[in-house]
PDB file of C-alpha atoms in Angstrom:
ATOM      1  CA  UNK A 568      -5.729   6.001  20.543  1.00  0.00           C
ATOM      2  CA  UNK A 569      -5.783   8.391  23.558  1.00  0.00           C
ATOM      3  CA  UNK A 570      -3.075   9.259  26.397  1.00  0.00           C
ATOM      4  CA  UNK A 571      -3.917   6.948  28.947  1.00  0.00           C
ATOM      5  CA  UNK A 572      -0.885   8.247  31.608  1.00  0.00           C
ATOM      6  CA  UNK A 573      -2.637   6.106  34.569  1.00  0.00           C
ATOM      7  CA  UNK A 574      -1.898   2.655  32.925  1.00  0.00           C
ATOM      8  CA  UNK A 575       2.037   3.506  32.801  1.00  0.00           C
ATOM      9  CA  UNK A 576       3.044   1.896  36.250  1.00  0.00           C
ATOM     10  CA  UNK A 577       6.137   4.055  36.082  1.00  0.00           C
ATOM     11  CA  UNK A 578       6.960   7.657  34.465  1.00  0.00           C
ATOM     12  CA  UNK A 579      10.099   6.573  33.901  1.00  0.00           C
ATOM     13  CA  UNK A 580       9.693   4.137  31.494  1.00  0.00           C
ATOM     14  CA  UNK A 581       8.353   6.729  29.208  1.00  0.00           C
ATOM     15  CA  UNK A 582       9.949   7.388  25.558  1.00  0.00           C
ATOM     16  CA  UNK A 583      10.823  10.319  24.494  1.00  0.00           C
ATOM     17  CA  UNK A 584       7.986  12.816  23.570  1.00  0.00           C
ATOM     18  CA  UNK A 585       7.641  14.441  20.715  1.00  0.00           C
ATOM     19  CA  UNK A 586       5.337  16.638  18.354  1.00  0.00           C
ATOM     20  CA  UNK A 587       4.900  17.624  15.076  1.00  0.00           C
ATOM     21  CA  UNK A 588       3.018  20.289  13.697  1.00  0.00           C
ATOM     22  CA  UNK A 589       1.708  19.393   9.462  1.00  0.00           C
ATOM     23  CA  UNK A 590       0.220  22.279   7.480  1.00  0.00           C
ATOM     24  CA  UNK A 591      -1.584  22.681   4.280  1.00  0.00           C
ATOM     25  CA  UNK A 592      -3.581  23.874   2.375  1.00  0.00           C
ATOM     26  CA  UNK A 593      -7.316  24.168   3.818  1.00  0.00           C
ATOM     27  CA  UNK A 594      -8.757  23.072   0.638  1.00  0.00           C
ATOM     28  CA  UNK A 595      -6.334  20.395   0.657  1.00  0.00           C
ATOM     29  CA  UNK A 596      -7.359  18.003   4.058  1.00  0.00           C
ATOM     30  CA  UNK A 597      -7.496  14.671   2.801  1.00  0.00           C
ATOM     31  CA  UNK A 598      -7.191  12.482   5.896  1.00  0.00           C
ATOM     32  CA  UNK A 599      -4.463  10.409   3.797  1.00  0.00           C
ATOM     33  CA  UNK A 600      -2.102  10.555   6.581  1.00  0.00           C
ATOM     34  CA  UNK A 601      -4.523   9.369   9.523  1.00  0.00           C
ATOM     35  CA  UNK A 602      -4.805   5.575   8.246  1.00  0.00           C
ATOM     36  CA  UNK A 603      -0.824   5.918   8.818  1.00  0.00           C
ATOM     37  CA  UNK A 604      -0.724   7.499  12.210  1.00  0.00           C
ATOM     38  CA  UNK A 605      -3.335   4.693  13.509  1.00  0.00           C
ATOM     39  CA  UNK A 606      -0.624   2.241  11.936  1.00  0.00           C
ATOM     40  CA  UNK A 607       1.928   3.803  14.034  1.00  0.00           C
ATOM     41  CA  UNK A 608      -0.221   3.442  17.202  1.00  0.00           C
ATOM     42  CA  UNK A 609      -1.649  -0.027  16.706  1.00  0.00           C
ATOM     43  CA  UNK A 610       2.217  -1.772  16.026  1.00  0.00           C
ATOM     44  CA  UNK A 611       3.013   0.175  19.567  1.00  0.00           C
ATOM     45  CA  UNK A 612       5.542   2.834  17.701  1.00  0.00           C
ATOM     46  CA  UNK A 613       4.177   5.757  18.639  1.00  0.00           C
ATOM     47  CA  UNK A 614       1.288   6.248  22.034  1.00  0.00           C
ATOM     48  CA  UNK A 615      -0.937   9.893  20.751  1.00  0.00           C
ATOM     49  CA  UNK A 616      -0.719  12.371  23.887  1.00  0.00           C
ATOM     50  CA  UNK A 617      -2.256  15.388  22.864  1.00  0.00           C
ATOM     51  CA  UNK A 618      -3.892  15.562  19.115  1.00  0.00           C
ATOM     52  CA  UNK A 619      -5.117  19.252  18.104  1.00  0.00           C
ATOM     53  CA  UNK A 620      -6.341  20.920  14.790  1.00  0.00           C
ATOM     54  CA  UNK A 621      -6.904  24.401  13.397  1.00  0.00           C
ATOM     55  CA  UNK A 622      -7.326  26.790  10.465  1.00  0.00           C
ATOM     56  CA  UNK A 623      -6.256  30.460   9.614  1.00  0.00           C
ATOM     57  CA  UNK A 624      -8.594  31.548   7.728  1.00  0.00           C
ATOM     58  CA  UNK A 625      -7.470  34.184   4.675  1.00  0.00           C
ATOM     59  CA  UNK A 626      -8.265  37.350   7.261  1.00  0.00           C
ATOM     60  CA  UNK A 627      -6.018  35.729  10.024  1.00  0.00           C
ATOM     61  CA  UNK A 628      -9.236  34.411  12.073  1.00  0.00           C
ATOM     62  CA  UNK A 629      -7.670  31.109  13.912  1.00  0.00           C
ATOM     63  CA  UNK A 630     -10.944  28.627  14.482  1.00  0.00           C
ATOM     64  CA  UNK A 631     -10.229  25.420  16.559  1.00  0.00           C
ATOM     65  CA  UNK A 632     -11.600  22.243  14.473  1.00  0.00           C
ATOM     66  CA  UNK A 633     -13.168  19.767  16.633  1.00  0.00           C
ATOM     67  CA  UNK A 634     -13.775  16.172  16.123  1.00  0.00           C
ATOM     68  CA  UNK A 635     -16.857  16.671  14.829  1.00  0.00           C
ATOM     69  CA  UNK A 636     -15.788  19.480  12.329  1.00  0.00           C
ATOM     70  CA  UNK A 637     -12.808  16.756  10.999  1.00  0.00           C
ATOM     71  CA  UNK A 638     -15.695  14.327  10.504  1.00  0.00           C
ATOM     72  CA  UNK A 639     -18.064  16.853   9.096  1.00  0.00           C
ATOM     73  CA  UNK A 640     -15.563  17.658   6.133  1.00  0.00           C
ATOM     74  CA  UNK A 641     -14.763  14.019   5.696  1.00  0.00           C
ATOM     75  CA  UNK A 642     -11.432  13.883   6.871  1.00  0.00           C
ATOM     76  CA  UNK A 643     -11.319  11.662   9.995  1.00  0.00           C
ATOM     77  CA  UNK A 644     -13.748   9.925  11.917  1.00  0.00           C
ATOM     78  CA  UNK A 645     -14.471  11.551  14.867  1.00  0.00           C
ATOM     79  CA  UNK A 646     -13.664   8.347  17.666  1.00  0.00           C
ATOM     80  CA  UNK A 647     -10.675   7.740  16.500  1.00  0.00           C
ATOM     81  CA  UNK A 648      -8.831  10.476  17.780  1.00  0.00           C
ATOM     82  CA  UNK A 649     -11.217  11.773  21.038  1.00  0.00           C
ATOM     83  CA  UNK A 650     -10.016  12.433  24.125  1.00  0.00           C
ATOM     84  CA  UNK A 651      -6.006  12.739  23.118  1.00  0.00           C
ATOM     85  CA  UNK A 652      -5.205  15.232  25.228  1.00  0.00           C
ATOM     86  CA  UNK A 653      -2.790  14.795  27.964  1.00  0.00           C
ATOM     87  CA  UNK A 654      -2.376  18.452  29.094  1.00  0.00           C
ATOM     88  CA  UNK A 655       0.836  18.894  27.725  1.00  0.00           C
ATOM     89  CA  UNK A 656      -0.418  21.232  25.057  1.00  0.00           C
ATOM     90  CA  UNK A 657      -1.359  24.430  26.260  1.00  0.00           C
ATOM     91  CA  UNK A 658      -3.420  27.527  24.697  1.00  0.00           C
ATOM     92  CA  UNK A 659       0.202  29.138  24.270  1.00  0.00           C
ATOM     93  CA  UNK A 660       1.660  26.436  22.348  1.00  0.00           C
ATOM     94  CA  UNK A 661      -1.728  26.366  20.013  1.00  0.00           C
ATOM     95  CA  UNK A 662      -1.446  30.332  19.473  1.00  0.00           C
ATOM     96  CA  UNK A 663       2.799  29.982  18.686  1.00  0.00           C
ATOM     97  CA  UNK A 664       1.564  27.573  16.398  1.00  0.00           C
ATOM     98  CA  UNK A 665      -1.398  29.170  14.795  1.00  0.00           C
ATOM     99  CA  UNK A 666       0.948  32.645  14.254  1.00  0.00           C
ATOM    100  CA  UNK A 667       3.570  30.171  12.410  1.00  0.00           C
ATOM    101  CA  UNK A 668       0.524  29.528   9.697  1.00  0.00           C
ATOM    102  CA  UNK A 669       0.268  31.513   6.517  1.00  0.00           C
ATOM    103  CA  UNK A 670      -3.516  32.241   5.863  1.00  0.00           C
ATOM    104  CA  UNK A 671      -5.541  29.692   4.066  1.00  0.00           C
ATOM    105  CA  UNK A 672      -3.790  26.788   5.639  1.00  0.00           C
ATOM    106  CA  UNK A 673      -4.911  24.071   8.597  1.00  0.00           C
ATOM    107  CA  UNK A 674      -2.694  22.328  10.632  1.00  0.00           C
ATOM    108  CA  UNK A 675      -2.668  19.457  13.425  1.00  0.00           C
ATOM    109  CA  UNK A 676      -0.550  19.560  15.995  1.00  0.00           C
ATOM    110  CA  UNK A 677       0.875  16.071  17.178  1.00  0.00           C
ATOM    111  CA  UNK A 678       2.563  15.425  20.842  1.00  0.00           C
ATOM    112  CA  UNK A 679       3.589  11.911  21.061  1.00  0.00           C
ATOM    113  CA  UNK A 680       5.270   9.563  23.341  1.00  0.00           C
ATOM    114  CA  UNK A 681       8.551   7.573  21.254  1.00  0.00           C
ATOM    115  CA  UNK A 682       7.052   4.314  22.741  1.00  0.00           C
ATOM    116  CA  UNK A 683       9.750   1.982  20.514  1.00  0.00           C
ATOM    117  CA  UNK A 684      12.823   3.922  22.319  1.00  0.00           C
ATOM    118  CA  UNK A 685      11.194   3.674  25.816  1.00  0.00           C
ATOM    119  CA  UNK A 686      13.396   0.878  26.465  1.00  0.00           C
ATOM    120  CA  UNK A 687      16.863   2.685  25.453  1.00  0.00           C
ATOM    121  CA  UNK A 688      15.489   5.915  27.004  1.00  0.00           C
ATOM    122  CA  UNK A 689      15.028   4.207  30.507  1.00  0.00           C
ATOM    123  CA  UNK A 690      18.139   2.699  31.004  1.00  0.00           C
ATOM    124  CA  UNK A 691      20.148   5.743  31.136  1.00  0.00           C
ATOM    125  CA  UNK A 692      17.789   7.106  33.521  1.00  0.00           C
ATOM    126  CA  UNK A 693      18.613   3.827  35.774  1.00  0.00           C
ATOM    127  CA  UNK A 694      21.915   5.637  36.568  1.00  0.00           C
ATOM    128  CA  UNK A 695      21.299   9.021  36.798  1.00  0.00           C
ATOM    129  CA  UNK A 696      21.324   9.872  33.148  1.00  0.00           C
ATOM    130  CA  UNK A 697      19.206  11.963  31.386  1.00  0.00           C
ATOM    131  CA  UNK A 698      18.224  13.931  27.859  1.00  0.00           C
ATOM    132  CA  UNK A 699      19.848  16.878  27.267  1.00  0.00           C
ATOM    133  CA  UNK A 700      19.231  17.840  24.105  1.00  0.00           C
ATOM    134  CA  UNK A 701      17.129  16.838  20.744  1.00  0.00           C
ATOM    135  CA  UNK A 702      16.978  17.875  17.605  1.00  0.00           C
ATOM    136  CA  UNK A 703      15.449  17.473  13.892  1.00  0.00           C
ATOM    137  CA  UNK A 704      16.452  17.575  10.744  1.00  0.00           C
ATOM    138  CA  UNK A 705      14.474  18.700   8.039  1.00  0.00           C
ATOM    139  CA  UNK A 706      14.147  16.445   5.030  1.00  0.00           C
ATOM    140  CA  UNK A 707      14.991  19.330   2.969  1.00  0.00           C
ATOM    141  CA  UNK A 708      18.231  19.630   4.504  1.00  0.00           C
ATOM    142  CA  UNK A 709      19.165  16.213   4.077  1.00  0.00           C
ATOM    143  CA  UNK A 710      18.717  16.443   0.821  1.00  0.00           C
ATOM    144  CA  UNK A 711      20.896  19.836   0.337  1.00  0.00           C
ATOM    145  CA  UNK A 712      23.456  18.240   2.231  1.00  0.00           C
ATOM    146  CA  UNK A 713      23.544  15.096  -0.053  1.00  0.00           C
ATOM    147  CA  UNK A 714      23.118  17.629  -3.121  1.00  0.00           C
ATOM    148  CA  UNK A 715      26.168  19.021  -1.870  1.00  0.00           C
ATOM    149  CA  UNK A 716      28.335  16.367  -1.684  1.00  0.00           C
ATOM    150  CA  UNK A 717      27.077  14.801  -4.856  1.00  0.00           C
ATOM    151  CA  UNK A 718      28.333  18.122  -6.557  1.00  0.00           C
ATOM    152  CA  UNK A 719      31.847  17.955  -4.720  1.00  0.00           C
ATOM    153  CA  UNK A 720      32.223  14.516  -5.323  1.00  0.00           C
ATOM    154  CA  UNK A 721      31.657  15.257  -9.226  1.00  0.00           C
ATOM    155  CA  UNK A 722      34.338  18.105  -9.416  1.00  0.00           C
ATOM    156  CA  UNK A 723      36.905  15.969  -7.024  1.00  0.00           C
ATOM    157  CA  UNK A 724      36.761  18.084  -4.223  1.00  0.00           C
ATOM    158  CA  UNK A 725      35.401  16.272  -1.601  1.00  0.00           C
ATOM    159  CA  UNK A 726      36.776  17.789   1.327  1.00  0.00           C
ATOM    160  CA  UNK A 727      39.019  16.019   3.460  1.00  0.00           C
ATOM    161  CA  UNK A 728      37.800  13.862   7.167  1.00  0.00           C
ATOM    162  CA  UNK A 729      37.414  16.305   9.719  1.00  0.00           C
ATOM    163  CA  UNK A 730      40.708  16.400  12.272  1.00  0.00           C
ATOM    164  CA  UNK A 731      40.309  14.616  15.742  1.00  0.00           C
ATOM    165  CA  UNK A 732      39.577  16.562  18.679  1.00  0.00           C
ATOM    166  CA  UNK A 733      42.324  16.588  21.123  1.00  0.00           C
TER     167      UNK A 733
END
């Protein structure tokens, strides 16, 4: 499950990297999503870089959960997920997360290498290209957006195919 960087022969045959931060509810931590992310790993989708988890306590105390704690509250096994850390989460990021938290939630924090669009992602950097620029769309949006049209397509005004660009 861990970053092992020295088996790629070649940086540039990296995917695209990633990460996701997931909070709940404290009281809430399953584990219902970790049989999922080891799916993700073991068909070669995704390769774990850095794996991190936390709570904010209701007084605004942020505690770092280790591996052990996760196990201790029975919501991972500990070896599944040690040593994913590749350095590319910092103290900084943890804290920018950790302020984003309301009180009385946990949260992991996910960096994690595209593996399945390393191939696409290489070939532009065979000539020079390069990423430069990402972005994600929250389900929630998708969802407005299709509300949206639904609604116009209901009362006949859908509106009309954007012009060309000239």
């Amino acid at each position: 499950m861990t970053a092992d960087l020295e088996q790629t022969p070649d940086l540039d045959q990296m995917g695209p990297i990633d990460y996701l931060v997931v909070a709940f509810p404290t009281e809430r931590m399953t584990g219902e999503a970790f049989p999922l992310l080891i799916d993700l790993v073991d068909r070669g989708v995704i390769r774990i870089l850095d794996l991190e988890f936390f709570r904010k306590d209701h007084d605004g105390t942020v505690t770092m959960l280790s591996q052990v704690d996760l196990e201790r509250m029975k919501v991972l096994e500990a070896a599944l997920f040690d040593g994913a850390a590749s350095g590319i989460l910092d103290q900084d990021d943890l804290r920018e997360a950790a302020d984003a938290l309301d009180p009385g939630t946990a949260a992991g924090v996910l960096v994690y290498e595209n593996v399945w669009a390393a191939p696409f992602a290489a070939a532009p950097r065979r000539s020079g290209g390069q990423l430069v620029a990402s972005g994600h769309i929250p389900v929630q949006d998708l969802v407005a957006a299709l509300d949206a049209l639904e609604a116009e397509e209901q009362t006949g005004t859908v509106p009309r195919p954007a012009e060309p660009v000239s």
